[in-house]
Each structure stands twice: as C-alpha cells, then as structure tokens.
JSON list of C-alpha atoms in Angstrom, two decimals:
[
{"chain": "A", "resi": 1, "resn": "UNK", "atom": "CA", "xyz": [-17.24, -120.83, 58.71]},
{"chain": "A", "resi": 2, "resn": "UNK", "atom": "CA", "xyz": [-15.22, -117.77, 58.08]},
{"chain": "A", "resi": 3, "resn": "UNK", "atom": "CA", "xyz": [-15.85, -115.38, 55.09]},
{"chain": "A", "resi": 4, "resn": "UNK", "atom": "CA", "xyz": [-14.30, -112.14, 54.00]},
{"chain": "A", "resi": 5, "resn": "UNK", "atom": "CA", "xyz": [-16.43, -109.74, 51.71]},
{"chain": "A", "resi": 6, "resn": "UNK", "atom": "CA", "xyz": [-15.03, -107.11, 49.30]},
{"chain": "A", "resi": 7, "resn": "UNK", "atom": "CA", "xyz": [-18.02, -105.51, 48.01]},
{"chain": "A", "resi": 8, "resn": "UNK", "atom": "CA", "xyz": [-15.84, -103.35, 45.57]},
{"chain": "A", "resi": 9, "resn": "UNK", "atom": "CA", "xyz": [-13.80, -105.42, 42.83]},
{"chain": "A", "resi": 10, "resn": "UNK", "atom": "CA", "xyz": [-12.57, -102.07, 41.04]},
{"chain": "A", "resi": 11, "resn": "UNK", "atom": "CA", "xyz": [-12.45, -98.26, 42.91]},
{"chain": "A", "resi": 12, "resn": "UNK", "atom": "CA", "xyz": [-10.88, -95.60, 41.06]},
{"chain": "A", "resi": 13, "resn": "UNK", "atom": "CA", "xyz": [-9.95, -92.78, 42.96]},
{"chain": "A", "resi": 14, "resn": "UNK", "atom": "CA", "xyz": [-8.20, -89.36, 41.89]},
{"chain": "A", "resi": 15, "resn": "UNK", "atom": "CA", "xyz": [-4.73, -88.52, 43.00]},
{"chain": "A", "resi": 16, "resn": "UNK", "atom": "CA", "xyz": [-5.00, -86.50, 46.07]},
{"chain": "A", "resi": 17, "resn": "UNK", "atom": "CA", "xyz": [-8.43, -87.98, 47.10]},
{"chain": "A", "resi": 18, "resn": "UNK", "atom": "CA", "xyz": [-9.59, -89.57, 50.23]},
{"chain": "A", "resi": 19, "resn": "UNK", "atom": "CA", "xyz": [-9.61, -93.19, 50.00]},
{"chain": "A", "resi": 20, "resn": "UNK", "atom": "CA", "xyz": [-12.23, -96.26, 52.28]},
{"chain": "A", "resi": 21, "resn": "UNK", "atom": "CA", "xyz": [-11.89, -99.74, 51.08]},
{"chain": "A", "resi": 22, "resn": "UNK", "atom": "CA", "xyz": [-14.81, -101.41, 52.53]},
{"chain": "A", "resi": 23, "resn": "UNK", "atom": "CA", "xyz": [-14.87, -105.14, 54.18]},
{"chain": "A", "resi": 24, "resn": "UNK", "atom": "CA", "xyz": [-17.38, -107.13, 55.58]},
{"chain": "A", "resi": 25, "resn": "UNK", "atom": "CA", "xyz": [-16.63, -110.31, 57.52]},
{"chain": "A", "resi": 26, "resn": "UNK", "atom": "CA", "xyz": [-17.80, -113.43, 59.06]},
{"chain": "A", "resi": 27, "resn": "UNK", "atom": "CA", "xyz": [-16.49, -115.02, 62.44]},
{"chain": "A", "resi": 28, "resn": "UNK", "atom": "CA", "xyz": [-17.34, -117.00, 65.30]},
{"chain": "A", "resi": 29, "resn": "UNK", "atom": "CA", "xyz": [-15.23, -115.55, 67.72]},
{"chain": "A", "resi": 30, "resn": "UNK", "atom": "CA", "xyz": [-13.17, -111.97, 67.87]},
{"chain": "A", "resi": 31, "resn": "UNK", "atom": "CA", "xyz": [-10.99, -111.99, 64.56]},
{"chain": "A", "resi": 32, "resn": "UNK", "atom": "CA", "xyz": [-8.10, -111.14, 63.92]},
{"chain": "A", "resi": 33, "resn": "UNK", "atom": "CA", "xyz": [-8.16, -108.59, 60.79]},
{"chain": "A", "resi": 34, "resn": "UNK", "atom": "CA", "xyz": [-5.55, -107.81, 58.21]},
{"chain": "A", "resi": 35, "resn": "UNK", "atom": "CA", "xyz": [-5.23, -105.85, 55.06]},
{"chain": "A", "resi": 36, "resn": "UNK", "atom": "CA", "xyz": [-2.48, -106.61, 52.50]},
{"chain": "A", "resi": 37, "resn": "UNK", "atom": "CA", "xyz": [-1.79, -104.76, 49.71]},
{"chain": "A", "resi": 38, "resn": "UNK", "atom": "CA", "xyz": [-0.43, -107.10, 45.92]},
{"chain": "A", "resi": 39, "resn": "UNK", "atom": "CA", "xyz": [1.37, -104.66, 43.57]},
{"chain": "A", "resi": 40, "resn": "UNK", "atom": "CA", "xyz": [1.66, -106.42, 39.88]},
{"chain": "A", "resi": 41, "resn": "UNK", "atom": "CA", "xyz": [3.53, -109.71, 39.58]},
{"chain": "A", "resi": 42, "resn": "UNK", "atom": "CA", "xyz": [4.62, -108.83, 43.63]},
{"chain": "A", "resi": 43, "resn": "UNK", "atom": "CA", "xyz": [3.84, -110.96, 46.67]},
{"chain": "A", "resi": 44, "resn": "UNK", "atom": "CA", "xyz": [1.70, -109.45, 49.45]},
{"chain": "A", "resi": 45, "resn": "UNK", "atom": "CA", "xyz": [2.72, -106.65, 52.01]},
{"chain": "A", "resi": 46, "resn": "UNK", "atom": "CA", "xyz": [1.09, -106.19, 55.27]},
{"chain": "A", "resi": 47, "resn": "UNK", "atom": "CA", "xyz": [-0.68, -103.15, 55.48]},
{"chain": "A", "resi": 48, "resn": "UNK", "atom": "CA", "xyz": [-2.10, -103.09, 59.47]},
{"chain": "A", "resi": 49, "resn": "UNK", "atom": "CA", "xyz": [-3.65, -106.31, 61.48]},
{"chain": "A", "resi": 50, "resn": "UNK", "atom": "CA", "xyz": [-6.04, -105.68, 64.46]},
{"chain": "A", "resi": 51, "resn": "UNK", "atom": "CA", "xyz": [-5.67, -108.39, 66.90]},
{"chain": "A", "resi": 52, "resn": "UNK", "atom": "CA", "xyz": [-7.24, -106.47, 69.83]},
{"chain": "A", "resi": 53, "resn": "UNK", "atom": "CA", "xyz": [-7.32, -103.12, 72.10]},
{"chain": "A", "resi": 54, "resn": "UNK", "atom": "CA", "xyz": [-7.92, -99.82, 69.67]},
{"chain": "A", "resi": 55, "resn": "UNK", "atom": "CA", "xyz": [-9.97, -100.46, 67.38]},
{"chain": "A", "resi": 56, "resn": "UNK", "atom": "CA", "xyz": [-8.46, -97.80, 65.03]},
{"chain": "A", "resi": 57, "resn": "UNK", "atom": "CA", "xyz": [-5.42, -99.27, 63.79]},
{"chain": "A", "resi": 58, "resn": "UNK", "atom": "CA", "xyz": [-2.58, -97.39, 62.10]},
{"chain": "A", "resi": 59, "resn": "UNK", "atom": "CA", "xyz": [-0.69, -99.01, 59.24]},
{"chain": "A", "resi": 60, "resn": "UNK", "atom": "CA", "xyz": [2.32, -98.70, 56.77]},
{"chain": "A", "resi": 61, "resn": "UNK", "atom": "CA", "xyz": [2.26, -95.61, 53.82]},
{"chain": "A", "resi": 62, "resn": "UNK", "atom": "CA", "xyz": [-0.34, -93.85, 55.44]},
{"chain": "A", "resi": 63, "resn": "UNK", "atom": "CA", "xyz": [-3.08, -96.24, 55.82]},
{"chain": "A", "resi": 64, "resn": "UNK", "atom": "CA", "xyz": [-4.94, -96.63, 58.62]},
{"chain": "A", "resi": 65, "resn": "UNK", "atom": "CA", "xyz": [-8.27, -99.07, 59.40]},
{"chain": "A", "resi": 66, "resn": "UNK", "atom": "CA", "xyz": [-10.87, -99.13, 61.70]},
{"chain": "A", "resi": 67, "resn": "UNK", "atom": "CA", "xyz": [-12.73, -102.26, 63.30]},
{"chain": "A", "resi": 68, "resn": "UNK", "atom": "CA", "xyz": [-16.42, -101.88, 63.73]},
{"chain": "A", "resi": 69, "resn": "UNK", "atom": "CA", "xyz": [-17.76, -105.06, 65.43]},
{"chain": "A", "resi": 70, "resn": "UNK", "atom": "CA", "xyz": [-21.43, -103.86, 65.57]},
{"chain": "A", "resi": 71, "resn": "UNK", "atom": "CA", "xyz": [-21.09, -103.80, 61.53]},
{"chain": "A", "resi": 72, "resn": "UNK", "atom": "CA", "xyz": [-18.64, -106.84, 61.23]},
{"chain": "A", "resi": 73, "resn": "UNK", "atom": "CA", "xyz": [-16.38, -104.31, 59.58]},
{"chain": "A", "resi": 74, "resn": "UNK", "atom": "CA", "xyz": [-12.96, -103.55, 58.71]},
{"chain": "A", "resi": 75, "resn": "UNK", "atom": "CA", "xyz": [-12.25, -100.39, 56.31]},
{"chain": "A", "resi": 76, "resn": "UNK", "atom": "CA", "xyz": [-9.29, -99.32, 54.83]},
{"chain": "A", "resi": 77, "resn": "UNK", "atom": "CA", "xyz": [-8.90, -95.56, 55.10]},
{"chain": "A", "resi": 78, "resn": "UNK", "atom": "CA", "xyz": [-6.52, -93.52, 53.46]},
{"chain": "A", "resi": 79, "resn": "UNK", "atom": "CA", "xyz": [-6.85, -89.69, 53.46]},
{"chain": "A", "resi": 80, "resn": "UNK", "atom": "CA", "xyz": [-4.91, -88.89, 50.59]},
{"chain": "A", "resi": 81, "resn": "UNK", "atom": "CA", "xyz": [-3.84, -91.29, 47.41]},
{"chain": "A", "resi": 82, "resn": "UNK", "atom": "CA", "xyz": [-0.84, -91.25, 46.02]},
{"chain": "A", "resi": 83, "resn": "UNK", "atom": "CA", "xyz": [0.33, -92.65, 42.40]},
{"chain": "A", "resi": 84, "resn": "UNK", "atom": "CA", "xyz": [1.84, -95.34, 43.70]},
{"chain": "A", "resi": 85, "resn": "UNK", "atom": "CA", "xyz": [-1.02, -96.99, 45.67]},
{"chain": "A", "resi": 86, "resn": "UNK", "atom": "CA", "xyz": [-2.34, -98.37, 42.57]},
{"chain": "A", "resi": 87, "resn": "UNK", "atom": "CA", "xyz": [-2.48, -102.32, 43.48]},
{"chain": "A", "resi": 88, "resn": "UNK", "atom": "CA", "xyz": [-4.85, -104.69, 44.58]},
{"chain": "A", "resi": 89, "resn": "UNK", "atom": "CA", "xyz": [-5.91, -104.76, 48.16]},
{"chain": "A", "resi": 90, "resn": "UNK", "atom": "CA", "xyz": [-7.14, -107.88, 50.41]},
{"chain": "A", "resi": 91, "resn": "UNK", "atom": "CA", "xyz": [-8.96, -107.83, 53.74]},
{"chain": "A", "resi": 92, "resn": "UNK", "atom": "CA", "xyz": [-8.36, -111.07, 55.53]},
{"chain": "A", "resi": 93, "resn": "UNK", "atom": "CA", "xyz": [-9.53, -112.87, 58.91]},
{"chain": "A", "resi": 94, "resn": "UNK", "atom": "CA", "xyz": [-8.58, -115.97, 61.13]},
{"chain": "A", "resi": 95, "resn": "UNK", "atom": "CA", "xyz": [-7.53, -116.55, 64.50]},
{"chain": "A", "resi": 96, "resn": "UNK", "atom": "CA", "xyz": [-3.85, -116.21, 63.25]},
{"chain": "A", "resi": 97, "resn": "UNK", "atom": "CA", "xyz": [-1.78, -116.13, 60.23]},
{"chain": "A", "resi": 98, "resn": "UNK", "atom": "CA", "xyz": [-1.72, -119.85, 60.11]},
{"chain": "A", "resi": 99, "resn": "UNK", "atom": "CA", "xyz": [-5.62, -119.81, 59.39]},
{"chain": "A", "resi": 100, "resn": "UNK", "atom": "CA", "xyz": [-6.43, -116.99, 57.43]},
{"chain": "A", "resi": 101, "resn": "UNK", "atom": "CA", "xyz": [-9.31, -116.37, 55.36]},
{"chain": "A", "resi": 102, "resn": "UNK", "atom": "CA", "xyz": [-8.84, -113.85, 52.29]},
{"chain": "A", "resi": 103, "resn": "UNK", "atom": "CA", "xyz": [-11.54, -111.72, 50.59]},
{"chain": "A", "resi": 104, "resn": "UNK", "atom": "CA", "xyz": [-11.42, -112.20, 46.72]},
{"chain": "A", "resi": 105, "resn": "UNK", "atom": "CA", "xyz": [-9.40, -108.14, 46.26]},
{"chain": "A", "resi": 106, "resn": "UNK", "atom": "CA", "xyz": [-10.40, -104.82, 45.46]},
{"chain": "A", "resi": 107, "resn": "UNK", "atom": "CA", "xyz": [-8.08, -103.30, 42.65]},
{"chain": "A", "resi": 108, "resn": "UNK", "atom": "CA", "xyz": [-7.65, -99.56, 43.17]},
{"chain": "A", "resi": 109, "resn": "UNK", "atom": "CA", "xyz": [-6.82, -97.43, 40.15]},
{"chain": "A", "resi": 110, "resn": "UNK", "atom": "CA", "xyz": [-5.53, -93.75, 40.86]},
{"chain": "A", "resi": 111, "resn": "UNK", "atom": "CA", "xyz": [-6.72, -90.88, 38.03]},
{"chain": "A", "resi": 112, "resn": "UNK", "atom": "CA", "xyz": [-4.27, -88.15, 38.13]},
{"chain": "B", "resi": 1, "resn": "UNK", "atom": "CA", "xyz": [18.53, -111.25, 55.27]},
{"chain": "B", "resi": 2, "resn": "UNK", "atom": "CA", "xyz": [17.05, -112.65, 52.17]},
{"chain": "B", "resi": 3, "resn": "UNK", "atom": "CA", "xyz": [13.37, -113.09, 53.52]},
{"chain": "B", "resi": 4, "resn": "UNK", "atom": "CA", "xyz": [11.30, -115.48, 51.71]},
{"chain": "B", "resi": 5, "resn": "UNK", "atom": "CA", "xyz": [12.44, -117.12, 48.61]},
{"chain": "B", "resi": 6, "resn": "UNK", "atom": "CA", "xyz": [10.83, -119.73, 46.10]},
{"chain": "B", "resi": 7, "resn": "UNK", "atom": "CA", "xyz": [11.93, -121.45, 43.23]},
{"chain": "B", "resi": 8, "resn": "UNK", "atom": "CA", "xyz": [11.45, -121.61, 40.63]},
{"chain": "B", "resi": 9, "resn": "UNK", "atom": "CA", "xyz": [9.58, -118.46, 39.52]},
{"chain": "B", "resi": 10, "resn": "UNK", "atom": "CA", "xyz": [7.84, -119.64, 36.66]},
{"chain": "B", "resi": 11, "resn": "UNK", "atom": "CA", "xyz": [6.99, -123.60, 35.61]},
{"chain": "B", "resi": 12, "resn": "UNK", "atom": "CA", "xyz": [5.28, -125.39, 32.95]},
{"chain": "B", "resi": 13, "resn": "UNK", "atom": "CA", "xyz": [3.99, -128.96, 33.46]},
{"chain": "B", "resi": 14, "resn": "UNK", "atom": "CA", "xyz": [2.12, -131.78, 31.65]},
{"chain": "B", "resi": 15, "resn": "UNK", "atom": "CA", "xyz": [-1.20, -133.38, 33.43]},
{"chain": "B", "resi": 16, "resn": "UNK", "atom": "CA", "xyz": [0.24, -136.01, 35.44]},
{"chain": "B", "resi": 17, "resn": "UNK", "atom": "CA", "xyz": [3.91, -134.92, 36.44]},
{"chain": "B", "resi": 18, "resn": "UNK", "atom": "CA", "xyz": [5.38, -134.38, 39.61]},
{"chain": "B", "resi": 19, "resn": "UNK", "atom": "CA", "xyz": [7.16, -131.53, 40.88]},
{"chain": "B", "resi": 20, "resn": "UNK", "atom": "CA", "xyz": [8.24, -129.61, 44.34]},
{"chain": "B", "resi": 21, "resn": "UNK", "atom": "CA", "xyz": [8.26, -126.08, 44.70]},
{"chain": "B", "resi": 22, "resn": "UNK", "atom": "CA", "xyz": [10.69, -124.84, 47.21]},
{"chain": "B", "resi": 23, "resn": "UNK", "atom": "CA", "xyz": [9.75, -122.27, 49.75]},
{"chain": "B", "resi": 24, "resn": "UNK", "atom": "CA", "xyz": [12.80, -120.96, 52.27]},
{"chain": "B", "resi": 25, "resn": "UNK", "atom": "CA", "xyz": [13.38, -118.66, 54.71]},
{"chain": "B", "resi": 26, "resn": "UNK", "atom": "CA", "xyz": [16.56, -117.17, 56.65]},
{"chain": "B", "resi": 27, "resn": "UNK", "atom": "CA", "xyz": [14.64, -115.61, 59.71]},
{"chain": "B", "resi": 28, "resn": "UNK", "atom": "CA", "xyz": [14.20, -118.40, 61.91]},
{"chain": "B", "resi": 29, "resn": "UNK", "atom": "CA", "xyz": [10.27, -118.12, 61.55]},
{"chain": "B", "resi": 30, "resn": "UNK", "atom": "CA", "xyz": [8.40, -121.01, 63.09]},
{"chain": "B", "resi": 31, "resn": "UNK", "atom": "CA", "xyz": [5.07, -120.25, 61.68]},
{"chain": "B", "resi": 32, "resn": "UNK", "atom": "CA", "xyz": [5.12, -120.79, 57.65]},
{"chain": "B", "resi": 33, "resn": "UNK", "atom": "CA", "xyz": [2.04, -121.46, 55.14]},
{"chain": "B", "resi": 34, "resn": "UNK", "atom": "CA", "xyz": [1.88, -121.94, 51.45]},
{"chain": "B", "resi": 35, "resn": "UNK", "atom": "CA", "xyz": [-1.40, -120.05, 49.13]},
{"chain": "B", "resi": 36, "resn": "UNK", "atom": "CA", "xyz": [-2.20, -120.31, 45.66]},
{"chain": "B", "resi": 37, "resn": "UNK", "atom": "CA", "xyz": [-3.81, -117.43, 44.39]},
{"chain": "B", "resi": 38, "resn": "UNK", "atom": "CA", "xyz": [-6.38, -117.35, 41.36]},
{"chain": "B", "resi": 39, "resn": "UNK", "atom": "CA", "xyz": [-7.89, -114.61, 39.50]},
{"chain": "B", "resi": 40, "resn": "UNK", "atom": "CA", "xyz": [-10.96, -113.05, 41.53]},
{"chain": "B", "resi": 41, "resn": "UNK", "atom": "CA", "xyz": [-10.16, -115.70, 43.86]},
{"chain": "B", "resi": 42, "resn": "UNK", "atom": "CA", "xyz": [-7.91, -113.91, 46.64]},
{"chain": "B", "resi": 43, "resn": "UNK", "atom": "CA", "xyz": [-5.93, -116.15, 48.33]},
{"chain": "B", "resi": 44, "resn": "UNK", "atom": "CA", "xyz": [-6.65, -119.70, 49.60]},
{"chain": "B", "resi": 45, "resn": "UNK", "atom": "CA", "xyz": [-4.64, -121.32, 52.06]},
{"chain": "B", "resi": 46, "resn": "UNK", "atom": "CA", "xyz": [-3.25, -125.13, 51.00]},
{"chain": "B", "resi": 47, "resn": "UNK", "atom": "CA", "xyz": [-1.61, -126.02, 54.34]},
{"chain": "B", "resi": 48, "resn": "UNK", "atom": "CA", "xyz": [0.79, -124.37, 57.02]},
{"chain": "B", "resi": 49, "resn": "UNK", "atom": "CA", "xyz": [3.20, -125.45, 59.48]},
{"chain": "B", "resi": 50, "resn": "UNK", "atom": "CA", "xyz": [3.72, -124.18, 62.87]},
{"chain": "B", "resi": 51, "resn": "UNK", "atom": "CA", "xyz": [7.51, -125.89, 63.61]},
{"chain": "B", "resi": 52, "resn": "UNK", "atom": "CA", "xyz": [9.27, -128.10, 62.64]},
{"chain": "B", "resi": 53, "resn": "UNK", "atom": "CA", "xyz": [7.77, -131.57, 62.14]},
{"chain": "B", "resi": 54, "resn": "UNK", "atom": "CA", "xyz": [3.85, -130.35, 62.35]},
{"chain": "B", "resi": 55, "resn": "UNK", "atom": "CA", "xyz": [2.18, -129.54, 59.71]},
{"chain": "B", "resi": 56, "resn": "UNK", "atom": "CA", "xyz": [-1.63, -129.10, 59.02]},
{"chain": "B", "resi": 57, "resn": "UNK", "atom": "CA", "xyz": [-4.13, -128.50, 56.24]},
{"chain": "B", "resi": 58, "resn": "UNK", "atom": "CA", "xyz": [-5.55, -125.34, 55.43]},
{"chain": "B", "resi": 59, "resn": "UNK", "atom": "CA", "xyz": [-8.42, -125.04, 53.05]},
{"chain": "B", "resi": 60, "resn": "UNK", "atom": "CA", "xyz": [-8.21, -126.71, 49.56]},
{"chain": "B", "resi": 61, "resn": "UNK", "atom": "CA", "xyz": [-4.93, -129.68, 50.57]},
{"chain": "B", "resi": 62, "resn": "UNK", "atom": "CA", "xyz": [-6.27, -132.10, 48.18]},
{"chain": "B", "resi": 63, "resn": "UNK", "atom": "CA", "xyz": [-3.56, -132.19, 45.89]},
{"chain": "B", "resi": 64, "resn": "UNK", "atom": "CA", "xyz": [-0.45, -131.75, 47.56]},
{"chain": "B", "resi": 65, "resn": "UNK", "atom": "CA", "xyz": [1.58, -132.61, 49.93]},
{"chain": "B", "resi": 66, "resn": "UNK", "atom": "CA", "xyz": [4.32, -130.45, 52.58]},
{"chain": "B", "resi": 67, "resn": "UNK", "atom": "CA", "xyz": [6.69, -131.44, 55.14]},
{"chain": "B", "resi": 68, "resn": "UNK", "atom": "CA", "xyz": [8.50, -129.45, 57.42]},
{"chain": "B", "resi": 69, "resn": "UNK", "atom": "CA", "xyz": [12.42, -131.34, 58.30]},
{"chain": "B", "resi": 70, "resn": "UNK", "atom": "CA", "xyz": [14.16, -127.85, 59.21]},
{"chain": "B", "resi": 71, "resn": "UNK", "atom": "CA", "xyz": [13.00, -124.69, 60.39]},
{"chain": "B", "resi": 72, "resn": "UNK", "atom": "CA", "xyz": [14.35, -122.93, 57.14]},
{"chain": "B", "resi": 73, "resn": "UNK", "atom": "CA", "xyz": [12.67, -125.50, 54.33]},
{"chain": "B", "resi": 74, "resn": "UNK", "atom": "CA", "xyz": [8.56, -125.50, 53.53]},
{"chain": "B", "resi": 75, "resn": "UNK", "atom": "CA", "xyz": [8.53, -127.64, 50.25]},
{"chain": "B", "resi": 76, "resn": "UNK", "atom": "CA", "xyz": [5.18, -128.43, 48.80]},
{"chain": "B", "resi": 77, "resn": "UNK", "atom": "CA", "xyz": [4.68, -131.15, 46.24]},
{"chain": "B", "resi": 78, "resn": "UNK", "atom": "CA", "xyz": [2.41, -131.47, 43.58]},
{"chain": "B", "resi": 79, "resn": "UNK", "atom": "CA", "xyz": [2.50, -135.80, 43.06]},
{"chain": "B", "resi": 80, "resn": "UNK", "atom": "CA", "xyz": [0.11, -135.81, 40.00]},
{"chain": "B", "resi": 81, "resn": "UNK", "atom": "CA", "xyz": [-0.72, -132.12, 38.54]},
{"chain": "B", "resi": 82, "resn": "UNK", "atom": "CA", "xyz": [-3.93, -131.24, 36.99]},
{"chain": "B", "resi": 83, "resn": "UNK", "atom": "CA", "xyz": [-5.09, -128.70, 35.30]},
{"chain": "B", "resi": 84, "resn": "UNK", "atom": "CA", "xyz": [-6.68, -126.97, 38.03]},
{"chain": "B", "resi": 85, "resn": "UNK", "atom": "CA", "xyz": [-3.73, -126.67, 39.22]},
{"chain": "B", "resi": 86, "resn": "UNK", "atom": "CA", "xyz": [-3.01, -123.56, 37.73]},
{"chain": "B", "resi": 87, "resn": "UNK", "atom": "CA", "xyz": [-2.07, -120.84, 40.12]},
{"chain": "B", "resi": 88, "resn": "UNK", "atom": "CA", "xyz": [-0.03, -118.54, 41.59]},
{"chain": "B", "resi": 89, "resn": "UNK", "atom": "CA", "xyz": [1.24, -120.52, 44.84]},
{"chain": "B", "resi": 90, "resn": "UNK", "atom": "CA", "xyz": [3.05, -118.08, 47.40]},
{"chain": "B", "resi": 91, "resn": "UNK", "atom": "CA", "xyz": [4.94, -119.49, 50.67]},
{"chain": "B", "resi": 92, "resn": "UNK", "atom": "CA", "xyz": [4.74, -117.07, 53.45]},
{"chain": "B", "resi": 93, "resn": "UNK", "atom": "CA", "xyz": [6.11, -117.10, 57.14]},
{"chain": "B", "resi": 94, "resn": "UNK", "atom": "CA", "xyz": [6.36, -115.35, 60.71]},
{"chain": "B", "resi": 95, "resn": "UNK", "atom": "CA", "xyz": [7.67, -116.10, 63.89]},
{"chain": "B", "resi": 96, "resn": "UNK", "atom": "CA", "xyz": [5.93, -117.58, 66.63]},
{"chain": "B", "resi": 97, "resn": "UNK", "atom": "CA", "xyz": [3.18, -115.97, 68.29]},
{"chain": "B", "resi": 98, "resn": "UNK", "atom": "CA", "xyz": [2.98, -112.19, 69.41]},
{"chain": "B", "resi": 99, "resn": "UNK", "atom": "CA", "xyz": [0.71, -109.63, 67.81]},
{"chain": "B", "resi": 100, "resn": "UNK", "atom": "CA", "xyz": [3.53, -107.30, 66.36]},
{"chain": "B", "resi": 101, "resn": "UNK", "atom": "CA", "xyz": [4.67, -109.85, 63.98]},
{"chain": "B", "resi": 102, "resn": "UNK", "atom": "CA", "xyz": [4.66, -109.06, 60.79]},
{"chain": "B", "resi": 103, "resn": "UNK", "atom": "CA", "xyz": [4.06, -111.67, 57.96]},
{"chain": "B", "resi": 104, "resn": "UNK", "atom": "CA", "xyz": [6.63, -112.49, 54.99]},
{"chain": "B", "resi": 105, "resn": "UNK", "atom": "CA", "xyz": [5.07, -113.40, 51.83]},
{"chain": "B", "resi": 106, "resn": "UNK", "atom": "CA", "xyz": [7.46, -114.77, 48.88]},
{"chain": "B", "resi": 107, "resn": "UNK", "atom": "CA", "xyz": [7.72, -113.44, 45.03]},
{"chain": "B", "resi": 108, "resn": "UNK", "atom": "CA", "xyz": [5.19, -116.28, 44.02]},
{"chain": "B", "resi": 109, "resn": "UNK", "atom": "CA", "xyz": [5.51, -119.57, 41.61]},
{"chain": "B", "resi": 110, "resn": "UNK", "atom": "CA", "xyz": [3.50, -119.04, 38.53]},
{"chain": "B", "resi": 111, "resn": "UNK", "atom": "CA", "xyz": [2.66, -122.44, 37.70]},
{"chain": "B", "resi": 112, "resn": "UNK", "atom": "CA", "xyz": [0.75, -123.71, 34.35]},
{"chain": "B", "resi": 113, "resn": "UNK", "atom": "CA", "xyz": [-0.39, -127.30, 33.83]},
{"chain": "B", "resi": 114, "resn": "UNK", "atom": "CA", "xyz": [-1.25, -128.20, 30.47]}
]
C-alpha cells in the first residue's frame, strides 16, 4: 500500500530563512508526487507535482522540490520565507489525482 | 470561471439524518474526487469519478454514497450520519489526463454530527 510520511508536524522558520520540508514515501511503482499548501479555513493549492523527467521540479511562490528515488524522497525547498507562507503543507502520492495518498501536514510558522 | 464550489459551507446534523453536499464545477473537468479532512489526519480520499457515469471508491467509502449524472455535478450523500462523521469534506477536480494539469480543490464543508 501507499504511505506518505511527514516527519515534521510543526517547523518554525525565521523570515528570510531557507526553508526544506521533508517527505518520505511508499510506492510500488514510480509515483507521482505533489505538494499542496492549506492556508486557514482555505482549500488546498498545488504547489509542484513530479510525474516524471527532472527530478528537480519548480513550483508556484518560489518553491521548488526535488525527487530522490534512492531515498524515497520528496522535499520541499524554499530559499527564502516570506510572511505569508505560514500554512500547513501536504506531500502526497498516487498514480494520479484520482488516487492520491496524503501525508498527515507539516504546519510552518514564520518568526519575523 | 467560478472553479469549484460547495454548499453549504458549514452544517450541523443529528446522528441518523440524511443530507447531500453539493460539489460543482464550471471547467468542464472530467476527473473529480471528494476528501474529508481531519485534524493530524491529512486528507483521505472517500471516492472519485473519472466522467460522467463512473464512479469509484477511494479509501474510507463506507458511509456515503456519489453519483456522477453531468459533467458539472459531484454530489456526495451522507444516508445515515454518525458521529465520526465529523470532517472537513472538500470536492476537488481536473481535466482528463496530461501531466500539466493542475488540480481544483473547493472552500470545504465543515460538517458536525451530534
């Protein structure tokens, strides 16, 4: 079965720092990888999705992620935090959107 | 475009009602899937459709029912709530196939059974 791992449920991270979200996952087959980011009381946005070629995938605001299959990896990377990136992050795998498999979130709080 | 919409945005129901929440979109997206969301839970997927007519279960169905009679409409229906029903259920969509597709998620249903 398919499994998504956030090892981090809170980061806090100082405006104007670098930023890695870590996640671990759990597939068969190659994934398909996605991070989404859940600002309060808001659905989810898509931040990047890796569905194959480069494995250093470029996102919206900034983000960027790279896939590591030797480590069954997917971090979030951000090189510099703003204010509003405060929100809750998810990692997520599946052979599609139709079957994806969420990891339980990382919140992110930003320090000024 | 209005995207995804659900109604209604907040509900309250006794153990045992019925209700439908209504999930729409105005894109023309094949591909649409409803979630329910708990605390330190991330996201779960209930079931998805891929079209018209087909539908399929994702990971925790028991519970509720979809259908899927136009493109546009992805109602799901809770026949007999229960407490742990208690979520935040999000409808989300994207059209068919291709890897640049982005995926539409709703505003959410917060739903409480008591």
């Amino acid at each position: 079965a398919q499994s998504v791992t956030q090892p981090d449920i809170h980061i806090t991270v100082s405006e104007g720092a670098s930023l890695e979200l870590r996640c671990n996952y759990s597939y068969g087959a190659t994934p398909y990888l996605f991070w989404y980011v859940q600002s309060p009381g808001q659905g989810l946005q898509l931040l990047l999705k890796y569905f194959s070629g480069d494995t250093l995938v470029q996102g919206i605001k900034g983000f960027e992620a790279e896939f590591k299959r030797s480590q069954s990896s997917f971090n979030l990377r951000k090189p510099s935090v703003h204010w509003s990136d405060a929100a809750e992050y998810f990692c997520a795998v599946g052979a599609g959107y139709s079957t994806l498999t969420f990891g339980k979130g990382t919140m992110l709080l930003v320090s000024p | 475009n209005a995207g995804v919409t659900q109604t209604p945005k907040f509900q309250v129901l006794k153990t045992g009602q019925s209700m439908t929440l209504q999930c729409a979109q105005d894109m023309n997206h094949e591909y649409m899937s409803w979630y329910r969301q708990d605390p330190g839970m991330g996201l779960r997927l209930i079931h998805y459709s891929v079209g018209a007519g087909i539908t399929d279960q994702g990971e925790v169905p028991n519970g509720y029912n979809v259908s899927r009679s136009t493109t546009e409409d992805f109602p799901l229906r809770l026949l007999s709530a229960a407490p742990s029903q208690t979520s935040v259920y999000f409808c989300a969509s994207i059209a068919a196939g291709g890897g640049t597709d982005t995926q539409y998620f709703g505003p959410g249903t917060r739903l409480t059974v008591l």
